[in-house]
N, CA, C and O atoms as a MOPAC input file, in Angstrom:
PM7 MOZYME 1SCF
protein

 N     86.39500 1    83.73400 1    78.56700 1
 C     88.08300 1    84.50100 1    79.71400 1
 C     89.00900 1    83.50100 1    80.35700 1
 O     88.95200 1    82.48400 1    81.04800 1
 N     89.66200 1    84.08900 1    79.93300 1
 C     90.62500 1    83.24000 1    80.26600 1
 C     91.72100 1    84.07800 1    81.44400 1
 O     92.15700 1    85.21900 1    81.29000 1
 N     91.95700 1    83.31300 1    82.42400 1
 C     93.02400 1    84.29400 1    83.39000 1
 C     93.69500 1    83.75300 1    83.95300 1
 O     93.16200 1    82.84800 1    84.59400 1
 N     94.46500 1    83.82200 1    84.03500 1
 C     96.47400 1    83.50000 1    84.46000 1
 C     97.24000 1    83.96200 1    85.35900 1
 O     97.62500 1    85.10800 1    85.12700 1
 N     97.51300 1    83.61600 1    86.06200 1
 C     98.00500 1    84.02600 1    87.79100 1
 C     97.91300 1    84.89200 1    87.85800 1
 O     98.62700 1    85.76300 1    87.36200 1
 N     96.47800 1    85.06400 1    88.86200 1
 C     96.69800 1    86.56000 1    89.47300 1
 C     95.77600 1    87.61300 1    88.74200 1
 O     94.68200 1    87.80900 1    89.27100 1
 N     96.11200 1    88.39400 1    87.46000 1
 C     95.73500 1    88.99200 1    86.34200 1
 C     94.29700 1    89.30700 1    86.83800 1
 O     93.28400 1    88.61100 1    86.76100 1
 N     94.53400 1    90.91200 1    87.52500 1
 C     92.82400 1    90.86200 1    88.34200 1
 C     91.83700 1    91.80800 1    87.96500 1
 O     91.81800 1    92.97200 1    88.36500 1
 N     90.37300 1    90.89100 1    86.58400 1
 C     89.90100 1    90.47100 1    86.30300 1
 C     88.62200 1    91.99400 1    86.58700 1
 O     87.95200 1    92.45400 1    85.66200 1
 N     88.56700 1    92.46800 1    87.89700 1
 C     87.31100 1    93.53600 1    88.43100 1
 C     88.65000 1    94.71900 1    88.22000 1
 O     88.50100 1    95.72200 1    87.52100 1
 N     89.21300 1    94.57900 1    88.53700 1
 C     89.49200 1    96.49200 1    88.64800 1
 C     90.45700 1    96.59300 1    87.81400 1
 O     91.53000 1    96.99400 1    88.26300 1
 N     90.38000 1    96.34600 1    86.73700 1
 C     91.23000 1    97.28100 1    85.33200 1
 C     90.25800 1    97.72600 1    84.24700 1
 O     90.34100 1    97.65900 1    83.02100 1
 N     88.72500 1    98.49400 1    85.55500 1
 C     88.48600 1    99.61500 1    84.29900 1
 C     88.13600 1   100.16600 1    85.30900 1
 O     88.42700 1    99.90900 1    86.47800 1
 N     87.31200 1   101.17000 1    84.76200 1
 C     87.49000 1   102.30500 1    85.70500 1
 C     86.11500 1   102.61800 1    86.80700 1
 O     85.96300 1   103.29400 1    87.82500 1
 N     85.15400 1   101.62100 1    85.88000 1
 C     83.27000 1   101.08500 1    86.58500 1
 C     84.20200 1    99.70600 1    87.15600 1
 O     84.48900 1    98.74800 1    86.43900 1
 N     84.55800 1    99.83900 1    88.47600 1
 C     84.37600 1    97.92200 1    89.03600 1
 C     82.76000 1    97.99900 1    89.07500 1
 O     82.28800 1    97.09300 1    88.38900 1
 N     81.78700 1    98.80500 1    89.66900 1
 C     80.48100 1    97.90900 1    89.53600 1
 C     80.02300 1    97.23100 1    88.37500 1
 O     79.73700 1    96.03400 1    88.39000 1
 N     79.92500 1    98.13900 1    87.11100 1
 C     80.28500 1    97.88700 1    86.13200 1
 C     80.35400 1    97.01300 1    85.18100 1
 O     79.49600 1    96.66600 1    84.36900 1
 N     81.97000 1    96.50400 1    85.40000 1
 C     82.82500 1    95.41200 1    85.34300 1
 C     81.94900 1    93.76400 1    85.95800 1
 O     81.67200 1    92.64500 1    85.52600 1
 N     81.83300 1    94.41400 1    86.95000 1
 C     80.77800 1    93.11100 1    88.01100 1
 C     79.77300 1    92.63600 1    87.49800 1
 O     79.51000 1    91.43500 1    87.43700 1
 N     79.07600 1    93.59000 1    87.05500 1
 C     77.87200 1    93.21900 1    86.29200 1
 C     77.83300 1    92.19400 1    85.18100 1
 O     77.09900 1    91.20600 1    85.15100 1
 N     79.04600 1    92.69200 1    83.93600 1
 C     78.65100 1    91.56800 1    83.47800 1
 C     79.71200 1    90.82400 1    83.14400 1
 O     79.98100 1    90.35100 1    82.04000 1
 N     80.74900 1    90.68200 1    84.91300 1
 C     80.74600 1    89.27500 1    84.86800 1
 C     80.34300 1    88.34500 1    85.22000 1
 O     80.64200 1    87.18100 1    84.95300 1
 N     79.10100 1    89.07000 1    86.31600 1
 C     77.85500 1    88.36900 1    85.95100 1
 C     77.13500 1    87.13200 1    85.40800 1
 O     76.88700 1    85.93800 1    85.57700 1
 N     76.88700 1    88.70800 1    84.29200 1
 C     75.21500 1    88.06300 1    82.90900 1
 C     76.46700 1    87.27700 1    82.14700 1
 O     77.51300 1    87.79700 1    81.75900 1
 N     76.03900 1    85.75900 1    82.03200 1
 C     76.55500 1    84.82600 1    81.20600 1
 C     75.93800 1    84.92400 1    79.63100 1
 O     75.94300 1    83.92400 1    78.91300 1
 N     75.45600 1    86.10000 1    79.20500 1
 C     74.70300 1    86.42300 1    78.26700 1
 C     76.23200 1    87.83200 1    77.74000 1
 O     76.61400 1    87.91400 1    76.57300 1
 N     76.74600 1    88.60700 1    78.72500 1
 C     77.23100 1    89.30600 1    77.99600 1
 C     79.33900 1    88.61400 1    78.37800 1
 O     80.31200 1    89.35900 1    78.25800 1
 N     79.40300 1    87.33600 1    78.73900 1
 C     80.82900 1    86.83400 1    79.47500 1
 C     80.14500 1    85.39100 1    79.65700 1
 O     79.44700 1    85.25300 1    80.66200 1
 N     80.24000 1    84.62300 1    79.03900 1
 C     79.56100 1    83.07900 1    79.22300 1
 C     80.26300 1    82.16600 1    80.09500 1
 O     79.81000 1    81.81800 1    81.18500 1
 N     81.69200 1    81.66000 1    79.48400 1
 C     82.36400 1    81.44500 1    80.95000 1
 C     84.05700 1    82.14900 1    81.19300 1
 O     84.79800 1    82.81500 1    80.47100 1
 N     84.17700 1    81.53400 1    82.75100 1
 C     85.39000 1    82.66000 1    83.09200 1
 C     85.99300 1    81.50700 1    83.23300 1
 O     85.00100 1    80.79600 1    83.07100 1
 N     87.27600 1    80.40500 1    83.49600 1
 C     88.06400 1    80.10900 1    83.50300 1
 C     89.58300 1    80.38100 1    83.94500 1
 O     90.61000 1    80.49200 1    83.27400 1
 N     89.37500 1    80.43600 1    85.12600 1
 C     90.88300 1    80.88400 1    86.10600 1
 C     92.24800 1    80.01700 1    86.60400 1
 O     91.95700 1    79.01500 1    87.25700 1
 N     93.60500 1    80.23600 1    86.40700 1
 C     94.24600 1    79.67900 1    86.23600 1
 C     95.23500 1    79.96900 1    87.79700 1
 O     96.25700 1    80.61800 1    87.57200 1
 N     95.07000 1    79.64300 1    88.99300 1
 C     96.37100 1    80.06600 1    89.59400 1
 C     96.15300 1    79.03700 1    90.72800 1
 O     95.42100 1    78.04900 1    90.77400 1
 N     97.15600 1    79.65900 1    91.78600 1
 C     97.38600 1    79.74800 1    92.58900 1
 C     96.60300 1    79.74500 1    93.91100 1
 O     96.58900 1    78.62600 1    94.42400 1
 N     95.82000 1    80.87600 1    94.73800 1
 C     94.83200 1    81.15800 1    95.47000 1
 C     94.23500 1    81.59800 1    95.23400 1
 O     94.28300 1    82.08000 1    94.10300 1
 N     93.07900 1    81.85200 1    96.10800 1
 C     91.52300 1    82.20300 1    95.25400 1
 C     91.67400 1    83.52500 1    95.20800 1
 O     91.69800 1    84.06200 1    96.31500 1
 N     91.77900 1    84.18100 1    94.33500 1
 C     92.19600 1    85.72700 1    93.97900 1
 C     90.69000 1    86.29800 1    94.21600 1
 O     89.71000 1    85.76300 1    94.73400 1
 N     90.87600 1    87.59500 1    93.63600 1
 C     89.61400 1    88.15200 1    93.63700 1
 C     89.05500 1    87.54200 1    92.25500 1
 O     87.93600 1    87.08300 1    92.02900 1
 N     89.85500 1    87.63500 1    91.63700 1
 C     89.71800 1    87.17200 1    89.96800 1
 C     88.89200 1    85.23100 1    89.80000 1
 O     88.08700 1    84.73200 1    89.01400 1
 N     89.67200 1    84.70300 1    91.01800 1
 C     88.95800 1    83.31300 1    90.70700 1
 C     87.85800 1    82.97000 1    91.87600 1
 O     87.69100 1    81.83000 1    92.30900 1
 N     87.13100 1    84.12300 1    92.32100 1
 C     86.15500 1    84.48100 1    93.06800 1
 C     84.61000 1    84.17400 1    92.00600 1
 O     83.48900 1    83.73900 1    92.26600 1
 N     85.26600 1    84.64600 1    90.79200 1
 C     84.49900 1    85.23700 1    89.58200 1
 C     84.16700 1    83.52000 1    88.89100 1
 O     82.97900 1    83.20500 1    88.82800 1
 N     85.23300 1    82.47500 1    88.40000 1
 C     85.57400 1    81.37800 1    87.75300 1
 C     84.03700 1    80.52300 1    87.82000 1
 O     83.35500 1    80.63300 1    88.83900 1
 N     83.66500 1    79.85800 1    86.90900 1
 C     82.68500 1    78.75000 1    86.57900 1
 C     84.18600 1    77.42100 1    86.53000 1
 O     83.95200 1    76.29600 1    86.97200 1
 N     85.55600 1    77.74000 1    85.98500 1
 C     86.02600 1    76.30600 1    86.33200 1
 C     87.20800 1    77.36700 1    86.46200 1
 O     87.62200 1    78.30900 1    85.78600 1
 N     87.69000 1    76.48900 1    88.17800 1
 C     89.01900 1    77.09900 1    88.67800 1
 C     90.30000 1    75.88500 1    88.53100 1
 O     89.96600 1    74.71300 1    88.70400 1
 N     91.55500 1    76.15800 1    88.25600 1
 C     91.97100 1    74.91700 1    87.62800 1
 C     93.39800 1    75.04200 1    88.50500 1
 O     94.10600 1    75.65500 1    87.70500 1
 N     94.11800 1    74.83600 1    89.55200 1
 C     95.25000 1    75.04800 1    90.50900 1
 C     96.28600 1    74.92600 1    89.56600 1
 O     96.62500 1    73.89200 1    88.99000 1
 N     96.80000 1    76.13200 1    89.43900 1
 C     98.25000 1    76.20400 1    89.04800 1
 C     99.77600 1    75.07700 1    90.21000 1
 O     99.81500 1    74.38900 1    91.23000 1
 N    100.69000 1    75.56000 1    89.16400 1
 C    101.92900 1    74.69100 1    90.13800 1
 C    102.86800 1    75.98600 1    90.50200 1
 O    103.38100 1    76.88200 1    89.83200 1
 N    102.83600 1    75.60000 1    92.08100 1
 C    103.72400 1    77.29200 1    92.95500 1
 C    105.31800 1    77.13800 1    92.05900 1
 O    105.84700 1    76.07400 1    91.73800 1
 N    105.86400 1    78.57500 1    91.78700 1
 C    106.78000 1    78.28400 1    90.78400 1
 C    107.81300 1    77.78500 1    91.53500 1
 O    108.53300 1    77.22300 1    90.70900 1
 N    108.25200 1    77.67700 1    92.50300 1
 C    109.08900 1    76.61400 1    93.51500 1
 C    108.30000 1    75.02700 1    93.28000 1
 O    108.22200 1    74.56900 1    94.42000 1
 N    107.76100 1    74.12600 1    92.41100 1
 C    107.53000 1    72.77500 1    92.42900 1
 C    108.00600 1    72.41900 1    91.20200 1
 O    108.23400 1    71.26800 1    90.83100 1
 N    108.23100 1    73.98000 1    90.23300 1
 C    108.52400 1    73.70400 1    88.83300 1
 C    109.72300 1    73.95900 1    87.66400 1
 O    110.13600 1    75.11900 1    87.69800 1
 N    110.20000 1    73.32800 1    86.90200 1
 C    111.08900 1    73.78300 1    86.46100 1
 C    110.83100 1    75.05900 1    85.74200 1
 O    109.62900 1    75.31700 1    85.81700 1
 N    111.52800 1    76.00700 1    85.03700 1
 C    110.80000 1    77.35400 1    84.58200 1
 C    111.96500 1    78.45900 1    84.62100 1
 O    112.96900 1    78.48000 1    85.33300 1
 N    111.54200 1    79.35100 1    83.66300 1
 C    112.34800 1    80.64300 1    83.17000 1
 C    111.42200 1    81.41700 1    83.66800 1
 O    110.22900 1    81.17000 1    83.84300 1
 N    112.32700 1    82.84800 1    84.00300 1
 C    112.33400 1    83.73300 1    84.68000 1
 C    112.69500 1    84.63200 1    84.06900 1
 O    113.87500 1    84.96200 1    83.95800 1
 N    111.75000 1    85.18800 1    83.56600 1
 C    112.86900 1    86.85600 1    83.20900 1
 C    112.83300 1    88.51800 1    83.69900 1
 O    111.73800 1    88.99000 1    84.00500 1
 N    113.87100 1    89.24500 1    83.75200 1
 C    113.58300 1    90.27600 1    84.44900 1
 C    113.51000 1    91.44800 1    83.55200 1
 O    114.24700 1    92.43400 1    83.52900 1
 N    112.30000 1    91.11100 1    82.68500 1
 C    112.12200 1    92.52100 1    81.86500 1
 C    110.79400 1    92.93300 1    82.87300 1
 O    109.80900 1    93.52800 1    82.43500 1
 N    110.91100 1    92.61100 1    83.96000 1
 C    109.70200 1    94.05000 1    85.08200 1
 C    110.19700 1    94.47000 1    86.06800 1
 O    109.61700 1    95.22000 1    86.85400 1
 N    111.73100 1    93.92000 1    86.23100 1
 C    113.06800 1    95.06100 1    87.17600 1
 C    114.10200 1    95.93600 1    86.15200 1
 O    114.73700 1    96.96200 1    86.39800 1
 N    114.05500 1    95.45000 1    85.39800 1
 C    115.48700 1    96.22400 1    84.89700 1
 C    115.39600 1    96.02600 1    83.36500 1
 O    114.76700 1    95.27000 1    82.62500 1
 N    116.63600 1    97.41300 1    83.14100 1
 C    117.02100 1    96.76400 1    81.70100 1
 C    118.04600 1    95.84600 1    80.90200 1
 O    118.47200 1    95.91300 1    79.74800 1
 N    118.22200 1    95.18700 1    81.68600 1
 C    119.02700 1    93.98300 1    81.15800 1
 C    118.46200 1    92.50200 1    81.26000 1
 O    118.01400 1    91.69300 1    82.07200 1
 N    118.82100 1    92.69600 1    79.68000 1
 C    117.87000 1    91.19800 1    79.38000 1
 C    118.59300 1    89.92900 1    80.21200 1
 O    119.80300 1    90.04200 1    80.01300 1
 N    118.37800 1    89.00800 1    80.88800 1
 C    118.78600 1    87.71900 1    81.42700 1
 C    117.68200 1    87.15800 1    81.31200 1
 O    116.62800 1    87.73200 1    81.04200 1
 N    117.82800 1    86.00100 1    81.50500 1
 C    117.04500 1    85.02500 1    82.48500 1
 C    117.51200 1    83.77600 1    83.13300 1
 O    118.48500 1    83.14000 1    82.72800 1
 N    116.58800 1    83.35900 1    84.43000 1
 C    117.26200 1    82.44800 1    85.45600 1
 C    116.67600 1    81.82400 1    85.39800 1
 O    115.51700 1    82.12100 1    85.10700 1
 N    117.04400 1    80.53000 1    85.63000 1
 C    116.71100 1    79.19600 1    85.28700 1
 C    116.45000 1    78.41100 1    86.59500 1
 O    117.26900 1    77.86600 1    87.33500 1
 N    114.71500 1    78.51100 1    86.71900 1
 C    115.03900 1    77.70400 1    87.95800 1
 C    114.29700 1    76.19400 1    87.82600 1
 O    113.45300 1    75.73600 1    87.05600 1
 N    115.03500 1    75.66600 1    88.95700 1
 C    114.50200 1    74.02100 1    89.90100 1
 C    113.81100 1    74.37600 1    90.40800 1
 O    113.58200 1    75.52700 1    90.77800 1
 N    112.78000 1    72.51500 1    90.69400 1
 C    112.00100 1    72.55500 1    91.44100 1
 C    112.63100 1    72.72000 1    92.99000 1
 O    113.47400 1    71.84500 1    93.18200 1
 N    112.48700 1    73.42600 1    93.91200 1
 C    112.77700 1    72.46500 1    95.49500 1
 C    111.97500 1    71.63900 1    96.06300 1
 O    112.51100 1    70.95200 1    96.93300 1
 N    110.48200 1    71.39500 1    95.81600 1
 C    109.41500 1    70.44200 1    96.17800 1
 C    108.75000 1    70.28300 1    95.19800 1
 O    108.95300 1    70.83700 1    94.11800 1
 N    107.55800 1    69.23000 1    95.54000 1
 C    107.16700 1    68.34700 1    94.61600 1
 C    106.21000 1    68.71000 1    94.56800 1
 O    106.04100 1    69.17900 1    95.69400 1
 N    104.88000 1    68.94200 1    93.73600 1
 C    103.35200 1    69.37400 1    93.27200 1
 C    103.19400 1    68.81600 1    94.75600 1
 O    103.87500 1    67.96000 1    95.32100 1
 N    102.17900 1    69.49200 1    95.19500 1
 C    101.15200 1    69.31700 1    96.14500 1
 C     99.74800 1    69.03800 1    95.86200 1
 O     99.49100 1    69.67500 1    94.84000 1
 N     98.71500 1    68.41000 1    96.24800 1
 C     97.60600 1    68.91800 1    96.08400 1
 C     97.45500 1    67.87400 1    94.49200 1
 O     98.09700 1    66.92400 1    94.04400 1
 N     96.10900 1    68.76300 1    93.95900 1
 C     96.16600 1    68.68100 1    92.40300 1
 C     96.27500 1    69.31800 1    91.75900 1
 O     95.56200 1    69.25800 1    90.75700 1
 N     97.19100 1    70.30000 1    91.89500 1
 C     98.18600 1    71.53900 1    90.88300 1
 C     98.62500 1    70.81800 1    89.59600 1
 O     99.10800 1    69.68600 1    89.57200 1
 N     98.42500 1    71.52000 1    88.64600 1
 C     99.29400 1    70.83500 1    87.21000 1
 C    100.24200 1    71.77200 1    87.26900 1
 O    100.47700 1    72.54200 1    88.20000 1
 N    100.97000 1    71.64300 1    85.86600 1
 C    102.19400 1    72.66600 1    85.43000 1
 C    100.84600 1    73.72500 1    84.08800 1
 O    100.17000 1    73.03200 1    83.32700 1
 N    100.74400 1    74.77900 1    84.05700 1
 C    100.80700 1    75.71900 1    83.24600 1
 C    100.50300 1    74.38400 1    81.46800 1
 O     99.52600 1    73.75300 1    81.06400 1
 N    101.70700 1    74.52800 1    81.04300 1
 C    102.10100 1    73.92200 1    80.31600 1
 C    101.08500 1    72.32300 1    80.44400 1
 O     99.98400 1    72.45200 1    79.90800 1
 N    101.24500 1    71.45700 1    80.82900 1
 C    100.56400 1    70.20300 1    80.37500 1
 C     98.89200 1    70.75700 1    80.58700 1
 O     98.10400 1    69.91300 1    80.16000 1
 N     98.15600 1    72.11200 1    81.21100 1
 C     97.01300 1    72.46400 1    81.80600 1
 C     96.74000 1    72.35100 1    80.26600 1
 O     95.86800 1    71.60500 1    79.82100 1
 N     97.38000 1    72.98100 1    79.63700 1
 C     97.19000 1    74.05900 1    78.17000 1
 C     97.12100 1    72.68300 1    77.02800 1
 O     95.98000 1    72.67500 1    76.56500 1
 N     97.81600 1    71.72500 1    76.53100 1
 C     98.07000 1    71.45000 1    75.71500 1
 C     96.85700 1    69.91000 1    76.28700 1
 O     96.72000 1    68.97800 1    75.49400 1
 N     96.36800 1    69.88800 1    77.19200 1
 C     95.48900 1    68.55900 1    77.94300 1
 C     94.09800 1    69.53000 1    77.28300 1
 O     93.38300 1    68.73200 1    76.67700 1
 N     93.67800 1    70.53600 1    77.23000 1
 C     92.58200 1    71.79400 1    76.00500 1
 C     93.61900 1    71.48700 1    74.85600 1
 O     92.90500 1    70.68400 1    74.25500 1
 N     94.06700 1    71.50500 1    74.56600 1
 C     94.31300 1    71.76800 1    72.69000 1
 C     94.29300 1    69.93100 1    72.62100 1
 O     93.71300 1    69.50500 1    71.62200 1
 N     94.65900 1    69.24100 1    73.23300 1
 C     94.25600 1    67.56400 1    73.21200 1
 C     92.36800 1    67.19900 1    72.80000 1
 O     91.93000 1    66.65400 1    71.78700 1
 N     91.74400 1    67.63100 1    73.76600 1
 C     90.86200 1    68.18000 1    73.51100 1
 C     89.66400 1    68.59700 1    72.34400 1
 O     88.49500 1    68.25100 1    72.16900 1
 N     90.51100 1    69.43500 1    71.71900 1
 C     90.68100 1    70.41600 1    70.88300 1
 C     91.30200 1    68.91800 1    69.16500 1
 O     91.12800 1    68.95800 1    67.94700 1
 N     91.51400 1    68.60100 1    69.45400 1
 C     91.47400 1    67.76800 1    68.03200 1
 C     93.14300 1    67.20800 1    68.54000 1
 O     93.78500 1    67.52400 1    69.54200 1
 N     93.48000 1    66.31400 1    67.46100 1
 C     94.78000 1    65.73500 1    67.39300 1
 C     95.07100 1    66.72600 1    66.78400 1
 O     95.75700 1    67.31000 1    67.62300 1
 N     95.03600 1    67.73000 1    65.39800 1
 C     95.73700 1    68.61100 1    64.88000 1
 C     96.50700 1    69.60200 1    65.94600 1
 O     97.72600 1    69.74700 1    66.03300 1
 N     95.57700 1    70.19200 1    66.66700 1
 C     95.66200 1    70.97300 1    67.06800 1
 C     96.60800 1    71.18400 1    68.52900 1
 O     97.06400 1    72.16600 1    69.11500 1
 N     96.62600 1    69.85100 1    68.73400 1
 C     97.41900 1    69.43600 1    70.25900 1
 C     98.80400 1    69.09600 1    69.62200 1
 O     99.71100 1    69.00000 1    70.44800 1
 N     99.23400 1    68.84400 1    67.97500 1
 C    100.15800 1    68.85000 1    67.52900 1
 C    100.50600 1    70.10800 1    67.56700 1
 O    101.55300 1    70.43900 1    68.12500 1
 N     99.82600 1    70.85400 1    67.08000 1
 C    100.20000 1    72.43700 1    66.44000 1
 C    101.02100 1    72.67800 1    68.05000 1
 O    102.18800 1    72.69900 1    68.44100 1
 N     99.91600 1    72.80600 1    68.55000 1
 C    100.68000 1    73.81100 1    69.99200 1
 C    101.61600 1    72.52100 1    71.25400 1
 O    101.84200 1    72.76300 1    72.43900 1
 N    101.94800 1    71.36000 1    70.58300 1
 C    102.78000 1    70.91200 1    71.89100 1
 C    104.92400 1    70.47300 1    70.81200 1
 O    106.11100 1    70.39200 1    71.12600 1
 N    103.94200 1    70.34100 1    69.43900 1
 C    105.04300 1    70.46800 1    68.14000 1
 C    105.98200 1    69.13200 1    68.77800 1
 O    107.06900 1    68.84000 1    68.27900 1
 N    105.67400 1    68.73900 1    69.39000 1
 C    105.54700 1    66.86400 1    69.51600 1
 C    107.02500 1    67.26800 1    71.11600 1
 O    108.12600 1    66.72400 1    71.19900 1
 N    106.53500 1    68.16200 1    71.93700 1
 C    107.51300 1    68.37400 1    73.88700 1
 C    106.03300 1    67.80300 1    73.89200 1
 O    105.06500 1    67.65700 1    73.14500 1
 N    106.62700 1    67.47200 1    75.73300 1
 C    106.15000 1    67.21400 1    76.72700 1
 C    106.51700 1    68.37300 1    77.95400 1
 O    107.54800 1    69.03200 1    77.81500 1
 N    105.58300 1    68.61500 1    79.23600 1
 C    105.76200 1    69.90300 1    79.36000 1
 C    107.34300 1    69.32700 1    80.36300 1
 O    107.90600 1    70.16900 1    81.06200 1
 N    107.68200 1    68.43200 1    80.32700 1
 C    108.99700 1    68.50000 1    80.78200 1
 C    110.21300 1    68.74600 1    79.99500 1
 O    111.15500 1    69.35700 1    80.50100 1
 N    110.24300 1    68.41600 1    79.08300 1
 C    111.20600 1    69.09400 1    77.76300 1
 C    111.36300 1    70.51700 1    77.73700 1
 O    112.52700 1    70.84900 1    77.51800 1
 N    110.37900 1    71.66900 1    77.92700 1
 C    109.69800 1    73.25000 1    77.42800 1
 C    110.97900 1    73.48500 1    78.13100 1
 O    111.53700 1    73.86700 1    77.10200 1
 N    112.30300 1    73.61700 1    79.39500 1
 C    113.37500 1    74.52400 1    79.04700 1
 C    114.81600 1    73.78800 1    78.86400 1
 O    115.95100 1    74.16700 1    79.15400 1
 N    114.23000 1    72.34300 1    78.14800 1
 C    115.23500 1    71.92600 1    76.91300 1
 C    115.49400 1    72.42400 1    75.70600 1
 O    116.54200 1    72.64800 1    75.10200 1
 N    114.10400 1    72.59200 1    75.39700 1
 C    114.48900 1    73.47100 1    73.83400 1
 C    115.64700 1    74.67100 1    73.98500 1
 O    116.21900 1    75.09500 1    72.98000 1
 N    115.95700 1    75.20300 1    75.37300 1
 C    117.02600 1    76.54000 1    75.37300 1
 C    118.59400 1    75.95900 1    75.14000 1
 O    119.71500 1    76.26400 1    75.54600 1
 N    117.93100 1    74.80800 1    74.12900 1
 C    120.04300 1    74.92000 1    73.92900 1
 C    120.58000 1    75.99200 1    73.28300 1
 O    119.91200 1    77.00300 1    73.06800 1
 N    122.21600 1    75.82500 1    72.80400 1
 C    122.62100 1    76.98100 1    72.45600 1
 C    122.39900 1    76.83500 1    70.72600 1
 O    122.66900 1    77.89000 1    70.15200 1
 N    122.04700 1    75.94600 1    69.99900 1
 C    121.32000 1    76.83000 1    68.53900 1
 C    119.78700 1    77.52000 1    68.78100 1
 O    118.98300 1    78.08100 1    68.03600 1
 N    119.81000 1    77.25000 1    69.91200 1
 C    118.28000 1    77.28900 1    70.46000 1
 C    118.76500 1    79.05000 1    70.37800 1
 O    118.13000 1    79.81300 1    69.65000 1
 N    119.89800 1    79.51800 1    71.17700 1
 C    120.12200 1    80.69500 1    71.32400 1
 C    121.25200 1    81.34900 1    70.52700 1
 O    121.77200 1    82.37800 1    70.96100 1
 N    121.67200 1    80.77000 1    69.32700 1
 C    121.80200 1    81.48700 1    68.36200 1
 C    120.17800 1    81.67800 1    67.31900 1
 O    119.97400 1    82.70900 1    66.67800 1
 N    119.55400 1    80.94300 1    67.32800 1
 C    118.73100 1    81.74000 1    66.22200 1
 C    117.48900 1    83.04200 1    66.64500 1
 O    116.69700 1    83.82400 1    66.11900 1
 N    118.01200 1    82.58600 1    67.98600 1
 C    117.04300 1    84.24900 1    69.22200 1
 C    118.20500 1    85.24600 1    68.54000 1
 O    117.93800 1    86.32600 1    68.01200 1
 N    119.64300 1    84.63000 1    68.66400 1
 C    120.14700 1    86.10800 1    68.87700 1
 C    120.02600 1    86.69300 1    67.36100 1
 O    119.59600 1    87.84700 1    67.36400 1
 N    120.19400 1    86.37800 1    66.58000 1
 C    119.92600 1    86.51700 1    65.16100 1
 C    118.57000 1    87.02300 1    64.76600 1
 O    118.21500 1    87.10200 1    63.59000 1
 N    117.94700 1    87.30600 1    65.62200 1
 C    116.22700 1    87.99600 1    65.23900 1
 C    115.92000 1    88.76300 1    66.35300 1
 O    114.86900 1    89.37100 1    66.55400 1
 N    117.25100 1    88.67500 1    67.32000 1
 C    116.68400 1    90.25300 1    67.77100 1
 C    116.98700 1    92.20500 1    67.47500 1
 O    118.07100 1    92.38700 1    66.92000 1
 N    116.76800 1    92.57300 1    67.55800 1
 C    116.93400 1    93.91900 1    66.89000 1
 C    118.16900 1    94.94100 1    67.91200 1
 O    118.53300 1    95.00200 1    69.08700 1
 N    118.46300 1    95.60000 1    66.65000 1
 C    119.85300 1    95.93500 1    67.26300 1
 C    119.59700 1    97.49400 1    67.93800 1
 O    118.59700 1    98.21200 1    67.94700 1
 N    121.06300 1    97.68300 1    68.53300 1
 C    120.66000 1    99.06400 1    68.71700 1
 C    120.86000 1   100.36500 1    67.75500 1
 O    121.51300 1   100.31100 1    66.71300 1
 N    119.98500 1   101.96000 1    68.40800 1
 C    120.06200 1   102.10100 1    67.57400 1
 C    121.19700 1   103.57100 1    68.10000 1
 O    121.71100 1   104.29000 1    67.24400 1

């Protein structure tokens, strides 16, 4: 099981005790990988805990889809350098892809580096997105 950014895996079902049992039983849930910034309740179940960057440590794009009906993105820049051993999620997953084979790595990254993630948001890219969006009825 992969768990990213604090998505709580223990309290998402009606029977927390049964979920706890399943997560402890390797025949039912062999491996739990958690990528997070803090020791969350999900991180306590992790077989492998990978430290993600904080929002203030990386260039990123944040959508507003959780807080309103006006579609927009906010581009953020790092306010501080990465601390400790934290790595960007893109770097973590590209390293996993690399270990799954060169073909998987190439398909995942499409030749991009983690630093070029936001740079794909060019006017050409935005025109392509606009053509794909649904129209209002």
